[in-house]
Coordinates of C-alpha atoms in Angstrom, one line a residue:
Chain N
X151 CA -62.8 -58.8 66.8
X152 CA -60.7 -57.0 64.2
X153 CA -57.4 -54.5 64.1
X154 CA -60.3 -52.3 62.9
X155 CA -62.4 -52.1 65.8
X156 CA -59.8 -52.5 67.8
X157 CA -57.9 -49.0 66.2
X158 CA -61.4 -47.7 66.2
X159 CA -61.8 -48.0 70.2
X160 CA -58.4 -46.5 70.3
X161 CA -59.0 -43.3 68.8
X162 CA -60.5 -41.4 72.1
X163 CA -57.3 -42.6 73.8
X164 CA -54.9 -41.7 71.0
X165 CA -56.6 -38.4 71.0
X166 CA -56.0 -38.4 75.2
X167 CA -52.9 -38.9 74.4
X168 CA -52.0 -36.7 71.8
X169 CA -52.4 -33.7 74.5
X170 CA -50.6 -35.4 77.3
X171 CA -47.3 -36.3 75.2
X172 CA -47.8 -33.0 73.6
X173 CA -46.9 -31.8 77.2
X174 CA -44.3 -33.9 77.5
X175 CA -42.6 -32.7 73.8
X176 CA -42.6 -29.4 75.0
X177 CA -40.9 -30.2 78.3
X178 CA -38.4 -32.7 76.6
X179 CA -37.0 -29.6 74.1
X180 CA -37.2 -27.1 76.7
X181 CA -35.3 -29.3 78.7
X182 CA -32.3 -29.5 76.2
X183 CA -33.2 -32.4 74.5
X184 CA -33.6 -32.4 70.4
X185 CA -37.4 -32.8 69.3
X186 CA -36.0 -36.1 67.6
X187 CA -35.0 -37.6 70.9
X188 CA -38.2 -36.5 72.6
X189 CA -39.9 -38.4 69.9
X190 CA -38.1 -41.5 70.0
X191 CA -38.6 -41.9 74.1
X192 CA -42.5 -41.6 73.3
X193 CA -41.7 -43.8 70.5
X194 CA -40.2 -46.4 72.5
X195 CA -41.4 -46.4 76.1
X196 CA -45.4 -45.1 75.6
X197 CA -45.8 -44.3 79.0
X198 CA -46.5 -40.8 80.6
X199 CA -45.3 -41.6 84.1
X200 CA -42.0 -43.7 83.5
X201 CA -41.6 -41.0 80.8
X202 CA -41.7 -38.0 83.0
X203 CA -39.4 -39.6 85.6
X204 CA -37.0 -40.8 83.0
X205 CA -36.6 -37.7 81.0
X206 CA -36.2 -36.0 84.9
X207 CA -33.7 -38.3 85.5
X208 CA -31.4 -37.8 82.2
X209 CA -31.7 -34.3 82.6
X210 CA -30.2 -34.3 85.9
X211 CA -27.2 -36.7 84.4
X212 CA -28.4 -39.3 87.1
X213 CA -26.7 -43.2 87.0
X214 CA -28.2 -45.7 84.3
X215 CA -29.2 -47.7 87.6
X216 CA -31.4 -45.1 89.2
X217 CA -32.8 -44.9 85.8
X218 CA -33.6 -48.5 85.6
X219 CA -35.0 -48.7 89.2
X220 CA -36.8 -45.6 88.4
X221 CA -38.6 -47.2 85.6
X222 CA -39.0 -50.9 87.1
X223 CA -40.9 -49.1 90.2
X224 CA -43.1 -46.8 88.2
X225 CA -44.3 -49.0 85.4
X226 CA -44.6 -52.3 87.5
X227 CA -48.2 -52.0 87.6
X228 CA -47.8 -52.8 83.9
X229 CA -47.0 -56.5 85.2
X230 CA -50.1 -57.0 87.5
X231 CA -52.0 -55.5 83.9
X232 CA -50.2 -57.9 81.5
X233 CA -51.5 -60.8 84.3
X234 CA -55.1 -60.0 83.3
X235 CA -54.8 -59.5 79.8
X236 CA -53.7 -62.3 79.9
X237 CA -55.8 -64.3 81.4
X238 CA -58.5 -62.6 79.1
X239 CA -56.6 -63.5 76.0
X240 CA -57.9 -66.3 73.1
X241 CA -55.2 -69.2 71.8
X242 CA -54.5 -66.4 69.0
X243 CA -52.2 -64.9 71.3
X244 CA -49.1 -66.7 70.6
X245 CA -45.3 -66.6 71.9
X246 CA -44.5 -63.5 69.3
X247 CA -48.1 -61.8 69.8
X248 CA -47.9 -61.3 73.4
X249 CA -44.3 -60.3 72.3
X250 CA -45.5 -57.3 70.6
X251 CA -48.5 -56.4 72.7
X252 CA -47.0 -56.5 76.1
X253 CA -44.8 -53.6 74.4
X254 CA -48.4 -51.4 74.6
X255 CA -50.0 -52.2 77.8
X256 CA -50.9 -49.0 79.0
X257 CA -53.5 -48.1 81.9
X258 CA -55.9 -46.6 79.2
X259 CA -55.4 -49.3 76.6
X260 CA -55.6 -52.0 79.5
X261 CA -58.6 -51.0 81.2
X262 CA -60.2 -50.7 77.3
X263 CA -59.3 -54.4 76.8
X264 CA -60.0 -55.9 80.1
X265 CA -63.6 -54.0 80.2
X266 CA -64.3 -56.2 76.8
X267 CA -67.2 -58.9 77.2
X268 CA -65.3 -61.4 74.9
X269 CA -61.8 -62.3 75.2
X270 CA -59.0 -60.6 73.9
X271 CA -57.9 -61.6 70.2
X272 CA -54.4 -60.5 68.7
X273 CA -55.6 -58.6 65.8
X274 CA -57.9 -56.6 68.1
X275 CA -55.5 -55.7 71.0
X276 CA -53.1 -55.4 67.9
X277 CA -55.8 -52.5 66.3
X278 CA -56.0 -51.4 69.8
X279 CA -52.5 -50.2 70.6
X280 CA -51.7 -48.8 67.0
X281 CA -53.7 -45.6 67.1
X282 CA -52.5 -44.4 70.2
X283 CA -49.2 -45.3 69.2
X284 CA -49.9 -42.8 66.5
X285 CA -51.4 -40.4 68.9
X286 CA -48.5 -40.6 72.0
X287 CA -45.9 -39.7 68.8
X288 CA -47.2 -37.5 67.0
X289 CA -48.4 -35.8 70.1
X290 CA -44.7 -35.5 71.2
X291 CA -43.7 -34.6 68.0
X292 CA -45.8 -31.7 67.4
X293 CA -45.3 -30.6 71.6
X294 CA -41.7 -30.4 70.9
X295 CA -42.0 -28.4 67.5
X296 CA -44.9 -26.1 68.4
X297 CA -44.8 -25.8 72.0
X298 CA -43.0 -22.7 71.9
X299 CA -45.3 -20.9 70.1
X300 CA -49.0 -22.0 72.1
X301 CA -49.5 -19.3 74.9
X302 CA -48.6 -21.3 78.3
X303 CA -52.2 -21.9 80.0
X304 CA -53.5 -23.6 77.4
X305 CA -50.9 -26.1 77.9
X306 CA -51.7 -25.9 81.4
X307 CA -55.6 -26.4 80.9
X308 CA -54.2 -29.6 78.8
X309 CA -52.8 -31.2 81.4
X310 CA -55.8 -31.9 82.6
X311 CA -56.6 -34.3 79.7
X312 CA -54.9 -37.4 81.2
X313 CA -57.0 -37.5 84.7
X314 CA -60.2 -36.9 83.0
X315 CA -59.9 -39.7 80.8
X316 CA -59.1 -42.0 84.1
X317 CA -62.5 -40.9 85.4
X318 CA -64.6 -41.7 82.2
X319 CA -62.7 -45.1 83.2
X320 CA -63.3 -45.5 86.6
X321 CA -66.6 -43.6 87.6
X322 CA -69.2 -45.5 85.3
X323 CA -68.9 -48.6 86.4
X324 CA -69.3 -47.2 90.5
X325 CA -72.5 -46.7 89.0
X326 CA -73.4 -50.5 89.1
X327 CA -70.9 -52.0 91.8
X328 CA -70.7 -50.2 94.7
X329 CA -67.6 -52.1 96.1
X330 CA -65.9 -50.7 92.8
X331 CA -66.4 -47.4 94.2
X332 CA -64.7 -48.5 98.1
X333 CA -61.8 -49.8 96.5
X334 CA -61.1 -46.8 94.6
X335 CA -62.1 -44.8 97.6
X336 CA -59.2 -46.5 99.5
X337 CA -57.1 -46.1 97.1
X338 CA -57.6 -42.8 96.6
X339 CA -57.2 -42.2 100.5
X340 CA -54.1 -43.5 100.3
X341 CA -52.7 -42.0 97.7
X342 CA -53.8 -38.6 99.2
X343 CA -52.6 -39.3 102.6
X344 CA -49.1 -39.6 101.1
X345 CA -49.7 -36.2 99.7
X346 CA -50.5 -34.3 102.6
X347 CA -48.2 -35.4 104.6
X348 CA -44.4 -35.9 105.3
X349 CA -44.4 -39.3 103.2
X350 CA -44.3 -37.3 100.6
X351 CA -40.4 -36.6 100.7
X352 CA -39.8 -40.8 101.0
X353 CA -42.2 -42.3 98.9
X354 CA -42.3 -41.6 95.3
X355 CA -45.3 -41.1 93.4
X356 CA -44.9 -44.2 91.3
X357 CA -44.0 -46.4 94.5
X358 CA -47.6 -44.7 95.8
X359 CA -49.4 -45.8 93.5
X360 CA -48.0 -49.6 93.6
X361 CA -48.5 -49.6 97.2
X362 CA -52.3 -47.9 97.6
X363 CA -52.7 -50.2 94.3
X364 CA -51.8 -53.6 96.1
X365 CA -53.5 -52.3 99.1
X366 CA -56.7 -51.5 98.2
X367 CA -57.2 -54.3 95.5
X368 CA -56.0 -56.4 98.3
X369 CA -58.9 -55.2 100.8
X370 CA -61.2 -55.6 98.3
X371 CA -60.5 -59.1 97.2
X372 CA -61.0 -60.1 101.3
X373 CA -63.6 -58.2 101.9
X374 CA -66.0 -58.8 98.2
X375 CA -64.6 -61.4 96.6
X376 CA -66.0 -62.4 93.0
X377 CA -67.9 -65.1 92.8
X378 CA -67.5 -65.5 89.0
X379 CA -65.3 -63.2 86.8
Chain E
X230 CA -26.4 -30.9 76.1
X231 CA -26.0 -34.5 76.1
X232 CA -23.8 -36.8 73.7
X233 CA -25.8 -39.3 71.6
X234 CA -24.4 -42.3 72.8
X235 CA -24.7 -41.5 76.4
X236 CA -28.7 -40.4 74.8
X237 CA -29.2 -44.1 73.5
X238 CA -28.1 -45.9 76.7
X239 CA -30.5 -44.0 79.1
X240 CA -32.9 -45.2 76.0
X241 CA -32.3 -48.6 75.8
X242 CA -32.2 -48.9 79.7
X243 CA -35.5 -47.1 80.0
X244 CA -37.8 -48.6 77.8
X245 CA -35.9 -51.8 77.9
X246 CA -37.1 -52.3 81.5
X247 CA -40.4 -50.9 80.8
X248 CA -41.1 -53.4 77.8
X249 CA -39.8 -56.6 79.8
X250 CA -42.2 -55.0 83.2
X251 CA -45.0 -55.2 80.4
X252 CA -44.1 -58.5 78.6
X253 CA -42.4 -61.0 81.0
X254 CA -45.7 -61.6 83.0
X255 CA -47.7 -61.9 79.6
X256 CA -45.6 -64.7 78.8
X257 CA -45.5 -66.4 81.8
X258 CA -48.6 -66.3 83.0
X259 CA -50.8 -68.6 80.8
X260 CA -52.8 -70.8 82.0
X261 CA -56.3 -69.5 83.5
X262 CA -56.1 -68.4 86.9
X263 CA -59.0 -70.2 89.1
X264 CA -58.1 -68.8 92.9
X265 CA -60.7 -67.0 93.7
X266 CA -58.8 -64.2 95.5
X267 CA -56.2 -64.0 92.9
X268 CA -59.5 -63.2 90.5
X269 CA -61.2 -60.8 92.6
X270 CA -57.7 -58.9 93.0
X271 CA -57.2 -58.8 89.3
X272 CA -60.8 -57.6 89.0
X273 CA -60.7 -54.3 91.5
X274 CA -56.6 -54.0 90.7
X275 CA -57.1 -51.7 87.4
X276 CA -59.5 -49.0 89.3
X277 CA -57.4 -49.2 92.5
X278 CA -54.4 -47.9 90.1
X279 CA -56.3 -45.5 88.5
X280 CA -57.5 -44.1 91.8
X281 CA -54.5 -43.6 93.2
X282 CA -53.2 -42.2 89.8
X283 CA -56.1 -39.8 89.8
X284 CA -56.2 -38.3 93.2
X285 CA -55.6 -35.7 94.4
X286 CA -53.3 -34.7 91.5
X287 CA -56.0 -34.0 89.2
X288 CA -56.9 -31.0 91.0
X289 CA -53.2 -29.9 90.6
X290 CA -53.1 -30.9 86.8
X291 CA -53.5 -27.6 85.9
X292 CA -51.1 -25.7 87.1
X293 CA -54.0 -24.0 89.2
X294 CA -56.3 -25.4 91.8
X295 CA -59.0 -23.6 90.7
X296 CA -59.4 -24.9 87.1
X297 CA -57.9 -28.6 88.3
X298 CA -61.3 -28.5 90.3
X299 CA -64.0 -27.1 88.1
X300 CA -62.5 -29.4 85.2
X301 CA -62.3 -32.7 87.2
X302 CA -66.0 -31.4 88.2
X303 CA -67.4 -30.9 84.9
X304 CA -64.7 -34.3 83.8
X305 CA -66.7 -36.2 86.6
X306 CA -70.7 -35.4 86.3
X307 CA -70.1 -36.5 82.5
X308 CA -68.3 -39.5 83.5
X309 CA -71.5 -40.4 85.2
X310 CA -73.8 -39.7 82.4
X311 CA -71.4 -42.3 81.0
X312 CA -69.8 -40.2 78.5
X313 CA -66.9 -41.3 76.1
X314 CA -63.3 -40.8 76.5
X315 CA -63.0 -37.8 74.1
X316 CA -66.1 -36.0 75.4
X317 CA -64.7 -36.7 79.1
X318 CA -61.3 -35.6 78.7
X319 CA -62.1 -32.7 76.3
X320 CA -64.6 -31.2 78.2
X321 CA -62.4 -31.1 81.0
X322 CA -59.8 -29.1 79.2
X323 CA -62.2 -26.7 77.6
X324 CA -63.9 -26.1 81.2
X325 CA -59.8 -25.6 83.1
X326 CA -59.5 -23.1 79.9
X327 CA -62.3 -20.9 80.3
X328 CA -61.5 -20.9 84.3
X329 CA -58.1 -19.9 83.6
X330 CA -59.3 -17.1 80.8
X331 CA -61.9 -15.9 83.0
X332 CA -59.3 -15.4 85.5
X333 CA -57.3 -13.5 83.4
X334 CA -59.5 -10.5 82.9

């Protein structure tokens, strides 16, 4: 598969992402930061979660080590992704190529790969992770510069953009695999158990979602294992 | 407001750990995993993270309960009519925006 097709399938995820790191422009600048720092953390992290929680934490002048914790905890589902794409990926995927596409492993861009028939080719995941590259930026950029001036609950009804995406992900294939649809049930238990209750003042939400993660994945590989996949 | 190099070392901290989370286990693990447990884990692993990424703070997403619910509604009957990403995700924002306009009058 080409960079073409693979910058073609990224284009309803750039676009995701183009409202979500618009959000997080407007924050960044409203928090004190210039719009050309806001735009080189999208730049250089393209994450929304380790994002949030690191632009938290340097606004609050916290230590570079609570910064790196905060970041390890949050984005180490990244690791358990980069696992599969990588057992999905074709001998084009040498030392430097997986240098510079483990740099965009994100849940959106991960779940387009791994839900691919064929395996994964450098020039496709490559393609894949330009455009919302492009998206994430210029989303930030244009949060940061415009923000201001959009009337506040339509940058509230944009926040929504993110979590919608995750269930044109998730809910289709539930369809056709019903012990798809447990293990994100139990998941999603879990994750709203820590909510509602007390454990929501110890447990973060990136440490909730590595634990209901590794729990729920965990139940399901005991209780429907694959036969081949 | 904060100095520029103080700036650049929460930077290099923060997405240096982020890009070796992301890259270290591409590198090392090569070879094709045959364990079947390991397999099936890898398998459910992406929609379990989702899941838990999803719910329940969609419904907050917002800033309203109200329009986080009617637009994960409207988000999840088109994810079922298998949908794309665009038409998902914008059709949730449009519905959150007309619940929040409506509100308004």
């Amino acid at each position: 598969m080409t960079i073409k097709q693979g910058m073609k399938d990224g284009i309803p995820i750039a676009l995701g992402y183009h409202s979500v790191s618009f959000t997080f422009g407007l924050m960044a600048v409203a928090g004190g930061l210039k719009v050309w720092q806001a735009v080189l953390i999208s730049a250089a992290n393209l994450t929304s979660a380790g994002q949030l929680a690191g632009l938290d934490i340097m606004l609050a002048s916290g230590s570079m080590a609570e910064m790196a914790l905060a970041q390890f905890i949050i984005n180490l589902r990244y690791s358990l992704m980069s696992i599969a794409v990588s057992q999905k990926a074709d001998e084009s995927m040498t030392v430097p190529a997986r240098l510079g596409i483990g740099f965009g492993i994100t849940d959106e861009i991960f779940a387009l790969a791994v839900g691919q028939h064929e395996t994964l080719g450098r020039r496709y995941m490559t393609g894949l992770i330009i455009t919302p590259f492009i998206g994430w930026t210029l989303g930030t950029l244009m949060g940061a510069v415009l923000g201001s001036i959009l009337p506040s609950f339509v940058v509230d009804a944009l926040g929504i953009a993110l979590y919608a995406m995750f269930l044109a992900i998730i809910i289709p294939p539930v369809r056709v695999d019903i012990k798809v649809a447990a293990v994100i049930l139990i998941s999603a238990a879990l994750s709203c158990i820590r909510y509602y209750t007390p454990l929501k003042g110890v447990i973060s939400s990136g440490f909730t979602i590595i634990i209901a993660s590794i729990a729920a994945s965990t139940v399901g590989a005991l209780l429907f294992s694959k036969e081949n996949k | 407001m904060m100095d520029n190099k103080l700036f650049f070392t929460y930077l290099i901290v923060m997405a240096g750990v982020t890009y070796l989370v992301r890259t270290v286990p591409l590198l090392i693990f090569r070879k094709k995993i045959e364990n079947r447990f390991i397999k099936s884990f890898l398998f459910y692993m992406p929609y379990a993270v989702l899941g838990s990424m999803t719910f329940p703070t969609i419904i907050y997403s917002t800033g309203d309960m109200i329009s986080g619910i009617i637009g994960m509604l409207v988000g999840a009957v088109l994810a079922f009519k298998n949908k794309s990403l665009m038409t998902v995700a914008a059709a949730a924002c449009i519905a959150a925006l007309a619940v929040k306009l409506i509100m308004m009058i």
